[in-house]
Short mmCIF file of C-alpha atoms in Angstrom, two decimals:
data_model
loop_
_atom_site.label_atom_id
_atom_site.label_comp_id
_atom_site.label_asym_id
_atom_site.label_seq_id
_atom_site.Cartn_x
_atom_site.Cartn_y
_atom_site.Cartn_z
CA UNK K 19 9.37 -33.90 -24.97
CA UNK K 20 8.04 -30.91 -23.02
CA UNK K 21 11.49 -28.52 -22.39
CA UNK K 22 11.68 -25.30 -20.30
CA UNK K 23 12.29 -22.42 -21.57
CA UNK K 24 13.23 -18.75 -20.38
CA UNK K 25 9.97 -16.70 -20.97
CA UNK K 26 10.06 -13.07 -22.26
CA UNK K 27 7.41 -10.69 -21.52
CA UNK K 28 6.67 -7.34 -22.74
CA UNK K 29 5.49 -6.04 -19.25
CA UNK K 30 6.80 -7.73 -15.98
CA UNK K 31 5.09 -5.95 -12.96
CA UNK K 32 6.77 -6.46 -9.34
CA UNK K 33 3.99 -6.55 -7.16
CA UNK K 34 0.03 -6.90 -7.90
CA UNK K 35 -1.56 -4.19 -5.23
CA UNK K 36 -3.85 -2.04 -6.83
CA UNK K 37 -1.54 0.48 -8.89
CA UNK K 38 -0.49 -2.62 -11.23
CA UNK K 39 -4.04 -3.96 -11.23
CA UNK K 40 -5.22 -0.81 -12.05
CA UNK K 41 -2.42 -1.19 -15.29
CA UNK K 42 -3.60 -4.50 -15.88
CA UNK K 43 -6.81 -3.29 -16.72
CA UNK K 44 -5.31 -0.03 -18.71
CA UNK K 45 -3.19 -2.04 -20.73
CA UNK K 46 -5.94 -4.64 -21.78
CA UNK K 47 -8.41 -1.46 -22.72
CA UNK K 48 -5.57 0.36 -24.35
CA UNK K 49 -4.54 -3.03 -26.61
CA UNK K 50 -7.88 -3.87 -27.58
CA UNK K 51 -9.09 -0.13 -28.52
CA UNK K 52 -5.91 0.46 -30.43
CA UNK K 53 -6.12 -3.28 -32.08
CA UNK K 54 -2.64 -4.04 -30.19
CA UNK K 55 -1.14 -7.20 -28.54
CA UNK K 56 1.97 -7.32 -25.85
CA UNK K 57 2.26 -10.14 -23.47
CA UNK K 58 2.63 -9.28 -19.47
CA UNK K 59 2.91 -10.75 -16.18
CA UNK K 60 2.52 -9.82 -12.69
CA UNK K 61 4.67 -11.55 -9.70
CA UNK K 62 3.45 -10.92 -6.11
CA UNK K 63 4.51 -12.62 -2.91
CA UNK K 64 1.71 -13.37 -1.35
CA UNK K 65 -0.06 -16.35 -1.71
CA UNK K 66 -3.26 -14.76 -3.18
CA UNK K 67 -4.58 -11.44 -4.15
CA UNK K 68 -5.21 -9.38 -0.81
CA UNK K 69 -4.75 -6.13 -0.01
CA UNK K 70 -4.18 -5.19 3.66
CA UNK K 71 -5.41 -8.17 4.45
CA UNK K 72 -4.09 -7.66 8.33
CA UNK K 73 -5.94 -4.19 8.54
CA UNK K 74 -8.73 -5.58 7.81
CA UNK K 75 -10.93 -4.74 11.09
CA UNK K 76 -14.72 -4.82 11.19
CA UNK K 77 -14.72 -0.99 11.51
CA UNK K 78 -12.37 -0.46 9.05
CA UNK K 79 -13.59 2.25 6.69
CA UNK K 80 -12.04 3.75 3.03
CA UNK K 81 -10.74 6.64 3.46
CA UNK K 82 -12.32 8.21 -0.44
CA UNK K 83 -15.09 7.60 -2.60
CA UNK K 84 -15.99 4.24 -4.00
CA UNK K 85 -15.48 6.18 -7.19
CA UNK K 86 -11.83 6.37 -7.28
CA UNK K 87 -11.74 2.71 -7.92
CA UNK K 88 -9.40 1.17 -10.37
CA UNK K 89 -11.07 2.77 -13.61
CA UNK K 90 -14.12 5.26 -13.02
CA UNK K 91 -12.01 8.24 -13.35
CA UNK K 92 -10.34 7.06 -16.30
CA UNK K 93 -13.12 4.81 -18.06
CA UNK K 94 -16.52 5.07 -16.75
CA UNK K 95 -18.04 2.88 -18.77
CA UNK K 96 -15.34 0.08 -18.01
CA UNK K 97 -16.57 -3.34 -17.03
CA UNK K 98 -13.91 -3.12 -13.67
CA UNK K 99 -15.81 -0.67 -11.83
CA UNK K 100 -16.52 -0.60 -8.10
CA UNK K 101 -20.21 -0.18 -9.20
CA UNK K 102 -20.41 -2.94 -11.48
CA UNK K 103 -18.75 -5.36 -8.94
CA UNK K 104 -22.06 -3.79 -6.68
CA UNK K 105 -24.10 -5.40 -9.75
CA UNK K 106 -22.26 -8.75 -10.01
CA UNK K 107 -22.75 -9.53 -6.69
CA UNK K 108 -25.79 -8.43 -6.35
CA UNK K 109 -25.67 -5.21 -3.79
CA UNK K 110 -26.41 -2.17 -6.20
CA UNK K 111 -29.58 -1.47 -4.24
CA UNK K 112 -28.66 -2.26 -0.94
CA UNK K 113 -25.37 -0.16 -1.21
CA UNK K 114 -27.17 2.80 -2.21
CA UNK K 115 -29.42 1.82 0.32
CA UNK K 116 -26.57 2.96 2.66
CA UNK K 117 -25.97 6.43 1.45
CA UNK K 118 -22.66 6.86 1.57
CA UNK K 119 -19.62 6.87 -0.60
CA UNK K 120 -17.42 5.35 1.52
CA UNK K 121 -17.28 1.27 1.73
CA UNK K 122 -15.48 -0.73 4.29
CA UNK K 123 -12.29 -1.59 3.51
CA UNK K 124 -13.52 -5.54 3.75
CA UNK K 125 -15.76 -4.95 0.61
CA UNK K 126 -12.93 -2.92 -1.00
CA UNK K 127 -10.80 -5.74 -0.80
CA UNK K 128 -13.06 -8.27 -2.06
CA UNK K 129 -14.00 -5.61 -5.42
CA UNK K 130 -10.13 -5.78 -5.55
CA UNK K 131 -9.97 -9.34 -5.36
CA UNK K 132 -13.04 -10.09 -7.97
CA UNK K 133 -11.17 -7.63 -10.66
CA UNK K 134 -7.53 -9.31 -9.92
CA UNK K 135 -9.33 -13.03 -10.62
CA UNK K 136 -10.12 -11.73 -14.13
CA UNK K 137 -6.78 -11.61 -14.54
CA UNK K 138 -5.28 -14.55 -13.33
CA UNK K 139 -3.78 -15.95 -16.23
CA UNK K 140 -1.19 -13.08 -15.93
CA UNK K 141 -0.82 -13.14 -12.35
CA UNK K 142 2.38 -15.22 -10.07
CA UNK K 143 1.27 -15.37 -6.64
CA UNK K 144 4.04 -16.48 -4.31
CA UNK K 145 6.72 -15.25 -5.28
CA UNK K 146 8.65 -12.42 -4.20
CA UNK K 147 11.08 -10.86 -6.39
CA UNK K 148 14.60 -10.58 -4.63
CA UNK K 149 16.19 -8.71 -7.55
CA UNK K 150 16.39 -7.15 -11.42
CA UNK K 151 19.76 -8.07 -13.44
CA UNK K 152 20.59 -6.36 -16.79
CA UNK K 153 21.14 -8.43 -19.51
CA UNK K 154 23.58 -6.57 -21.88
CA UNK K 155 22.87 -6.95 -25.70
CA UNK K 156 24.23 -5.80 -28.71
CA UNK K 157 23.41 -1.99 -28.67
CA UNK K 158 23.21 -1.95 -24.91
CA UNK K 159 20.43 -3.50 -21.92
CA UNK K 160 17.08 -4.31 -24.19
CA UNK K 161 16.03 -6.63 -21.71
CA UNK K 162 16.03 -7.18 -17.74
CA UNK K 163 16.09 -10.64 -15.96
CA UNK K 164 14.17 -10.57 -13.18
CA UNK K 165 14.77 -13.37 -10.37
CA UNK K 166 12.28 -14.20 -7.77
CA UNK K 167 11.96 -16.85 -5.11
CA UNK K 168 8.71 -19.15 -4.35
CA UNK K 169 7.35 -20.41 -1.39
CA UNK K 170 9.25 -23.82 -1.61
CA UNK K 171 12.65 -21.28 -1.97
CA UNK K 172 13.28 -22.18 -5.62
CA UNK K 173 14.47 -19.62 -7.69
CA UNK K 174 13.10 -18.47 -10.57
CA UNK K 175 13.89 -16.23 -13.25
CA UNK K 176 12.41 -14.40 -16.25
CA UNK K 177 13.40 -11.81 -19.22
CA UNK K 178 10.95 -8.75 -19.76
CA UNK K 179 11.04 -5.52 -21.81
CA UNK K 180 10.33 -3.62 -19.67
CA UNK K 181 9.31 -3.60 -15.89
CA UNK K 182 6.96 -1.94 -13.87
CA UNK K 183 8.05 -1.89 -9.82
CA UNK K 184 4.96 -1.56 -7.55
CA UNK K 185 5.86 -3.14 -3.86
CA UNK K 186 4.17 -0.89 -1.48
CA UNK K 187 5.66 0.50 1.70
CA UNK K 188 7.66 -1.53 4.00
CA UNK K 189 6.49 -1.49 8.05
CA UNK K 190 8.41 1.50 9.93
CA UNK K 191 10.41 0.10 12.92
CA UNK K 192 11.77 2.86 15.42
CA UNK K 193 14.85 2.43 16.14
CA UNK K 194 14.09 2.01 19.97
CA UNK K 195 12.45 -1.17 19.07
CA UNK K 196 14.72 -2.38 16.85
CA UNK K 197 16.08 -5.12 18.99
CA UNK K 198 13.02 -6.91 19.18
CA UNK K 199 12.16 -7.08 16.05
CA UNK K 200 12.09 -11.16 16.32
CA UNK K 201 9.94 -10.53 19.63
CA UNK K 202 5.86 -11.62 19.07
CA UNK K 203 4.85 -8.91 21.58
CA UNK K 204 6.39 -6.64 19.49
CA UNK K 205 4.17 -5.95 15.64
CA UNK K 206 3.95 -3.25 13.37
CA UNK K 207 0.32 -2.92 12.54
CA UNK K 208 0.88 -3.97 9.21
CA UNK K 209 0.46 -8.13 11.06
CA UNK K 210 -2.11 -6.76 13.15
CA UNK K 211 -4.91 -9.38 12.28
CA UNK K 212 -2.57 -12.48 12.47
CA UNK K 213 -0.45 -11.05 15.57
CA UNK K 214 -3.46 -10.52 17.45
CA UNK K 215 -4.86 -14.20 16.37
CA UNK K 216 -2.05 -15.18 19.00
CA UNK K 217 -2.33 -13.09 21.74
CA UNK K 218 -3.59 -14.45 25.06
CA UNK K 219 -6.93 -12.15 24.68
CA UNK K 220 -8.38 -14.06 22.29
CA UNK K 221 -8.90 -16.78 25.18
CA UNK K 222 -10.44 -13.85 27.21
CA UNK K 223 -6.81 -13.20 29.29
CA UNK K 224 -6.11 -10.15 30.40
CA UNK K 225 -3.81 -8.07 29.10
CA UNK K 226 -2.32 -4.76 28.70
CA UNK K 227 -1.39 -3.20 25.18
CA UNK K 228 0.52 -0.55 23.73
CA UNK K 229 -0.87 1.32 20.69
CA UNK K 230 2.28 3.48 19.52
CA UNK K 231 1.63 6.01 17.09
CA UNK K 232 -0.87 8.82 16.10
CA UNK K 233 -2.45 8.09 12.88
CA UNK K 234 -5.48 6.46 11.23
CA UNK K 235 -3.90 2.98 12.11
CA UNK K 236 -3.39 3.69 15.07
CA UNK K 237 -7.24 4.99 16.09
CA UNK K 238 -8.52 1.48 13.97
CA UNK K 239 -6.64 -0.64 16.27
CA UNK K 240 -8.04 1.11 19.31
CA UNK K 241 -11.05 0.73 18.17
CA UNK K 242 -10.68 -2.75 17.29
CA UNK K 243 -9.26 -3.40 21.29
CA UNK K 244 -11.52 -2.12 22.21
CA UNK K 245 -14.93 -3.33 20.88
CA UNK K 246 -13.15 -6.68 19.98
CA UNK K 247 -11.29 -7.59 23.09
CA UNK K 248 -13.09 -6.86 26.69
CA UNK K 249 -10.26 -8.10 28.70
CA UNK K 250 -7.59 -5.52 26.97
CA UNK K 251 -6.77 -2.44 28.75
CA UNK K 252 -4.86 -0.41 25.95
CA UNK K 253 -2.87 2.82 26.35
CA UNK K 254 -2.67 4.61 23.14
CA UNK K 255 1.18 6.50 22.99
CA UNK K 256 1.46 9.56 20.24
CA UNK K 257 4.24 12.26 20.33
CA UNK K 258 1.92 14.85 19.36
CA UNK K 259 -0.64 16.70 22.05
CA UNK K 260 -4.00 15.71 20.68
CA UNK K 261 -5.10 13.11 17.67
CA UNK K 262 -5.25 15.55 14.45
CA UNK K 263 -8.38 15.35 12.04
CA UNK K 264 -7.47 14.62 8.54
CA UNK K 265 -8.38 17.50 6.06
CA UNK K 266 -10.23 15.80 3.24
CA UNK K 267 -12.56 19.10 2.51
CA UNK K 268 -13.42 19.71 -0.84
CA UNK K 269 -10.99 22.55 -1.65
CA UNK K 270 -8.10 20.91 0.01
CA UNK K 271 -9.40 17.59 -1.80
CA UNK K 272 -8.44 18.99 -5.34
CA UNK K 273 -4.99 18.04 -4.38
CA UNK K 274 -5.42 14.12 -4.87
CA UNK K 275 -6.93 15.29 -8.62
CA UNK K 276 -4.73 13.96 -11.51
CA UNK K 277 -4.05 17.22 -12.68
CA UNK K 278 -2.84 18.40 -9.86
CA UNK K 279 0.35 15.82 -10.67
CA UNK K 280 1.11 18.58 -13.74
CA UNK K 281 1.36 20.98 -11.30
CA UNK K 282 3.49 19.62 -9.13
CA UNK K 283 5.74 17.98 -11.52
CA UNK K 284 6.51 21.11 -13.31
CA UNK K 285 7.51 23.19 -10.47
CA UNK K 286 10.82 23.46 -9.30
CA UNK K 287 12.35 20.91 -6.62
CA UNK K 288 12.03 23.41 -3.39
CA UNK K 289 8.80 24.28 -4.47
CA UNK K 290 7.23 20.32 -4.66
CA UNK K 291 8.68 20.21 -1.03
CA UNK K 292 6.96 23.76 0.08
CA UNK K 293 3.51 22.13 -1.44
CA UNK K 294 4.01 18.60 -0.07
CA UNK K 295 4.62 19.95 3.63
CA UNK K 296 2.09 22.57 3.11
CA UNK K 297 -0.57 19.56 2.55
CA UNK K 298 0.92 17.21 4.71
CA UNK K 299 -1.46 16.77 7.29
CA UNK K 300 -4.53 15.24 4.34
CA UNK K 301 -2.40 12.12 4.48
CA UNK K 302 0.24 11.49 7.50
CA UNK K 303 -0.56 11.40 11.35
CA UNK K 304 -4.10 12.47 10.83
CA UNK K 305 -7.02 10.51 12.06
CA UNK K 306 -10.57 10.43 10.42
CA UNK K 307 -12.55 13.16 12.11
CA UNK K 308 -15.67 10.54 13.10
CA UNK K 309 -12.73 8.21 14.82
CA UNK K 310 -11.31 11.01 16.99
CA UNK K 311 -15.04 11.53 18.52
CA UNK K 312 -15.50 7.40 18.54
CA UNK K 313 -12.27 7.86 20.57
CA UNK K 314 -12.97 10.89 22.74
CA UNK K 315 -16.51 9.02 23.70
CA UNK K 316 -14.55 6.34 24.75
CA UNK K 317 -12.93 7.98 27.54
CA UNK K 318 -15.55 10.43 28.26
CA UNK K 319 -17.20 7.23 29.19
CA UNK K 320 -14.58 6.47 31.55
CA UNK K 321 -14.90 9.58 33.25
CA UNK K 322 -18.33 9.07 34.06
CA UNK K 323 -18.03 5.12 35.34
CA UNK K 324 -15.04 6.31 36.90
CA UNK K 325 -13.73 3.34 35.38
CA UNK K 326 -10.13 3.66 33.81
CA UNK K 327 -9.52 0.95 31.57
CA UNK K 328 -7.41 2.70 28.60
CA UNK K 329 -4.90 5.34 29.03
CA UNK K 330 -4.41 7.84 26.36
CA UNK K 331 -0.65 9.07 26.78
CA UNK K 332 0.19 12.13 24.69
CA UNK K 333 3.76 14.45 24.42
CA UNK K 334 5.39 10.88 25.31
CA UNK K 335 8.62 10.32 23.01
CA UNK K 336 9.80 6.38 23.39
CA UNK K 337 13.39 6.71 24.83
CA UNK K 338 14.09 3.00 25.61
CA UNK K 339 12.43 -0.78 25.32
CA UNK K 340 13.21 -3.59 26.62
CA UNK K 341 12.21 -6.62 27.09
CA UNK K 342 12.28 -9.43 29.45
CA UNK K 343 9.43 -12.62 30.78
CA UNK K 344 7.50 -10.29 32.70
CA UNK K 345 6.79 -7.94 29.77
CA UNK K 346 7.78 -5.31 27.50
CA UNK K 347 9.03 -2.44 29.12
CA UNK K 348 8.43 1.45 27.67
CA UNK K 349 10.81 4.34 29.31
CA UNK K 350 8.25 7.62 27.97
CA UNK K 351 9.67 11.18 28.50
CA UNK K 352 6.68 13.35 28.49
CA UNK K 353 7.89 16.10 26.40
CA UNK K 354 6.09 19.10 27.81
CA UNK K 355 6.92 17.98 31.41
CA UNK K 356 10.50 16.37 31.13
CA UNK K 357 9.29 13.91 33.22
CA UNK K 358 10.34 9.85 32.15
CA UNK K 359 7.70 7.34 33.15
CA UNK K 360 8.29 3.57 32.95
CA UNK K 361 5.34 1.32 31.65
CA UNK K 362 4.88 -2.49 30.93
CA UNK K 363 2.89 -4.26 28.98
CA UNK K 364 1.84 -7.43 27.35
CA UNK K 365 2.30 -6.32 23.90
CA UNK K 366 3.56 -3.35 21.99
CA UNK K 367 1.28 -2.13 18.15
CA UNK K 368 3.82 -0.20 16.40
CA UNK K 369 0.99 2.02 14.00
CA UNK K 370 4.57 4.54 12.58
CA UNK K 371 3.77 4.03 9.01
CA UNK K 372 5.81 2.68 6.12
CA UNK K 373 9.11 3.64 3.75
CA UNK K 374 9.37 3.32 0.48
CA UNK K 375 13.00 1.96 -0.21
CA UNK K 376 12.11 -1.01 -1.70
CA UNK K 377 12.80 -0.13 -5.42
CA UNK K 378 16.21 0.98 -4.60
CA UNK K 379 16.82 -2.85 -3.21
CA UNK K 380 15.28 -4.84 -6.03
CA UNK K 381 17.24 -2.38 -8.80
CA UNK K 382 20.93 -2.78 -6.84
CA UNK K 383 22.04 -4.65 -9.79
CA UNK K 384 21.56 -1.96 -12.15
CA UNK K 385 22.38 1.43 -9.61
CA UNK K 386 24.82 2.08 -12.22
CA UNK K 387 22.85 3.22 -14.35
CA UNK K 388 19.84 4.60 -12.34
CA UNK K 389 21.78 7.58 -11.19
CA UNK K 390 20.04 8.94 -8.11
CA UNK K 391 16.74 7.20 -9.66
CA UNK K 392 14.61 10.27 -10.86
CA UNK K 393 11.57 9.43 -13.04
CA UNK K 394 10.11 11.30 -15.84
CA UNK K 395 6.02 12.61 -15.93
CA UNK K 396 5.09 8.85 -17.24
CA UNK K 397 7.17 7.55 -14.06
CA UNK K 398 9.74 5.94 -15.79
CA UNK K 399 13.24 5.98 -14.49
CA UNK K 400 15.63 8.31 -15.91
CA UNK K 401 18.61 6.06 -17.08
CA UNK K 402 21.65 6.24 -18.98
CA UNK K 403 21.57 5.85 -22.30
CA UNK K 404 22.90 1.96 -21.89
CA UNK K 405 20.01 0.82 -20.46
CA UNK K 406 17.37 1.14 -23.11
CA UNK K 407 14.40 -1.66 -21.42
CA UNK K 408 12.36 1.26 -19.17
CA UNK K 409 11.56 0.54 -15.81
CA UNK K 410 8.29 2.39 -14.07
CA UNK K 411 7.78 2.85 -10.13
CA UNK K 412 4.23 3.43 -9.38
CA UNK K 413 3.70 4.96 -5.44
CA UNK K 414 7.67 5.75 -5.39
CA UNK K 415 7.32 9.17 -6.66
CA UNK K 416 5.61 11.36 -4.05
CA UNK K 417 9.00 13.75 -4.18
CA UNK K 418 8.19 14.34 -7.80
CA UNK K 419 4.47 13.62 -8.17
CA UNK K 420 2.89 14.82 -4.77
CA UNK K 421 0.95 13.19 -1.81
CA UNK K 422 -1.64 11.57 -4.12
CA UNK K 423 1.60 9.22 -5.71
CA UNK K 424 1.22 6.75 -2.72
CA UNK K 425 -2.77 6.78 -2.33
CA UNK K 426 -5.94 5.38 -4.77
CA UNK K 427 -6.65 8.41 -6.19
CA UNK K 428 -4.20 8.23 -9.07
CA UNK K 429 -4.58 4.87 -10.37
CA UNK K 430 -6.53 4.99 -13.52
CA UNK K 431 -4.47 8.38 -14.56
CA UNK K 432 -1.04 6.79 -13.68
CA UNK K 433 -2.05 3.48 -15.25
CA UNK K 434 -3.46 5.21 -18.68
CA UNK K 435 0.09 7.10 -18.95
CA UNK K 436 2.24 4.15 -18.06
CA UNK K 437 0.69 2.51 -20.52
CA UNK K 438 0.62 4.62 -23.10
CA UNK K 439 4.35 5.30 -22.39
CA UNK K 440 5.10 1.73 -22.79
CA UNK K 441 3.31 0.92 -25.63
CA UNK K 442 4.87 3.97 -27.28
CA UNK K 443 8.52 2.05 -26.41
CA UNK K 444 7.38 -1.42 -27.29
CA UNK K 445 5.84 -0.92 -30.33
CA UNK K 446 3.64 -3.70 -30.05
CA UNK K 447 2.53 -5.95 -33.22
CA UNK K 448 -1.29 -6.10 -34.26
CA UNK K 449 -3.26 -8.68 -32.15
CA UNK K 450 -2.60 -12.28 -33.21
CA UNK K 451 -0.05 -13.96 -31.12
CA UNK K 452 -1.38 -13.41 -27.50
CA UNK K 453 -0.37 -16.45 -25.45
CA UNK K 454 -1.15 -16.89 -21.94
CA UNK K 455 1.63 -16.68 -19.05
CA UNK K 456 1.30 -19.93 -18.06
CA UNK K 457 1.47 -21.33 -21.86
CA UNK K 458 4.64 -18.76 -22.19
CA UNK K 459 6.62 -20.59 -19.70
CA UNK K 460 6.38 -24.41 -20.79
CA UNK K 461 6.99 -24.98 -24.33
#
């Protein structure tokens, strides 16, 4: 008679974006060059492996080199590589062919997507993790229960050694907008794709549309209104004067290195913030440079026809919404000016970025031991000496780490030392008893 039992792993990751892909793949090359075995799984909520997947416009660009993939800076010769998912499909030539370094996002994805299928025997999809229990032991917490909840809201739990937390950001909401939150007109960009599947503009109605924010995400979805929807007239709404071009010069681009993580790490806590601010502008409210002229074009076009269809409203702070059947309604105070405009439209973009709070949610249960949650070089969680299971964060550490924690190009380096670190703790056995997640949870 088959019976269910409660599986154990040696690795649970929380999430399966690219920083615990990229661990995936470290751990696999690190077990199999060093003759070791461990058992892991990988629990994400959505229902298969995308990433971004509602970003994803046509013009929709990566912001680095196809070479800070999962692996190339770590392993070269690995078999995960950007260019040897070129090969497999068959598009080595022709992407060289393009001369550049930089692949749309859409092909990103689906490189992303090939690697995460070779791994599907330690991937969950569906299920999102609503929170990490200790379970006390003899000597103290050796092991952490981890319950998550699928799509049919059953509950599920598992025991694991060890955890590694990578959930992403989670969509900034101004608070002046925070009462509409269950409003369709109102979206944060993150839901652009399958908010914008709804809108009345995909039947060719007219409509008007806020685009609030300053950013890269905020330029893409201009762009996208703009070459994708004829009928849209779109008013782009930034606090800042002009759109700012992102810094990614060579120099400056020596900051996103993995060595520059020593540097920061090891200086003192007023000094990290002194670098991160001085560098601020290569990541946050900064717009691609060939955007900002797509963009300027736009309405230097207008100019000429005379022809105002998009407005491009700068200084303007958002000092009230609301929202009623007519439309939503933005009060703007031009900053410069002091004057307060009123403006309605159809629907409202919210492009104002993400937090990173996440972790501090899903590890409640064990805040009594995670202090004011600090993490070491190899990004695990300083604890008290109770609990003894480690717990990682990967793209929670940009306090500690620098700008490059939340972005690509750190993946191989932070995968290699995560799992190095872990395999130091676990102490794995020699390779013989690998069993596959699925076979791990029926018995």
């Amino acid at each position: 008679m088959t019976q269910m039992i409660t599986p154990t792993y040696d690795v649970l990751g929380i999430g399966f974006g690219p920083s615990n892909l990229a661990l995936a793949i470290a751990l696999q090359e690190q077990a199999q060059r060093e003759g070791l075995d461990y058992h892991a799984l990988f629990l994400d909520k959505q229902g298969d492996y995308r990433w971004h997947g509602n970003t994803l416009v046509a013009q929709s660009e990566l912001q680095i080199s196809f070479l800070k993939d999962l692996v190339s800076l770590r392993n070269p010769t690995s078999p995960y590589s950007f260019v040897n998912y070129l090969h497999h499909q068959g598009r080595l030539a022709d992407f060289i062919n393009l001369g550049t370094f930089y692949p749309c996002r859409m092909e990103f994805n689906d490189y992303l997507r090939w690697v995460a299928r070779q791994f599907t025997e330690q991937a969950r999809y569906g299920e999102e993790v609503q929170r990490v229990e200790p379970v006390a032991g003899a000597h103290g917490i050796d092991l952490l229960k981890v319950v998550s909840r699928d799509a049919e809201g059953h509950e599920n739990f598992r025991l694991a050694r060890s955890i590694v937390l990578s959930t992403g950001g989670t969509p900034r909401i101004p608070a002046a907008f925070a009462s509409l939150r269950g409003d369709p007109r109102v979206f944060h960009h993150a839901r652009y794709l399958e908010r914008m599947a709804e809108q009345p503009c995909v039947r060719h109605e007219p409509m008007r549309i806020a685009v609030v924010g300053g950013g890269q995400s905020a330029a893409e979805a201009f762009i996208d209104l703009n070459d994708s929807y004829p009928s849209v007239q779109v008013d782009m709404i930034l606090r800042a004067a002009v759109l700012k071009p992102a810094d990614d010069s060579p120099f400056v681009n020596e900051i996103f290195a993995p060595d520059y993580t020593d540097l920061v790490f090891q200086e003192p806590e007023s000094e990290r913030e002194k670098l991160i601010a001085e560098y601020h502008n290569t990541n946050y409210s900064v717009v691609d440079l060939d955007l900002i002229e797509r963009i300027y074009a736009i309405f230097y076009r207008q100019k000429v026809s005379g022809q105002a269809r998009h407005g491009f409203l700068c200084r303007r702070h958002v000092e009230g919404v609301r929202a009623d059947a007519a439309g939503v309604h933005l009060s703007l105070r031009d900053s410069a000016t002091g004057e307060v405009e009123q403006k309605q439209y159809d629907a409202v973009i919210l492009a104002t970025g993400y937090e990173r709070n996440s972790h501090r949610e899903l590890l409640a249960p064990l805040q009594a031991h995670l202090g004011d949650f600090r993490v070491g070089r190899d990004y695990r969680l300083q604890t008290d000496a109770q609990l003894r299971a480690p717990i990682y964060l990967q793209g929670f550490s940009q306090a500690s780490h620098g700008l490059s924690d939340t972005l690509l190009s750190v993946l191989p380096a932070r995968a290699e030392e995560i799992s190095a670190s872990l395999f130091q703790h676990l102490q794995p056995q020699p390779t013989g008893r690998t069993v596959s997640a699925q076979a791990a949870e029926t018995a």
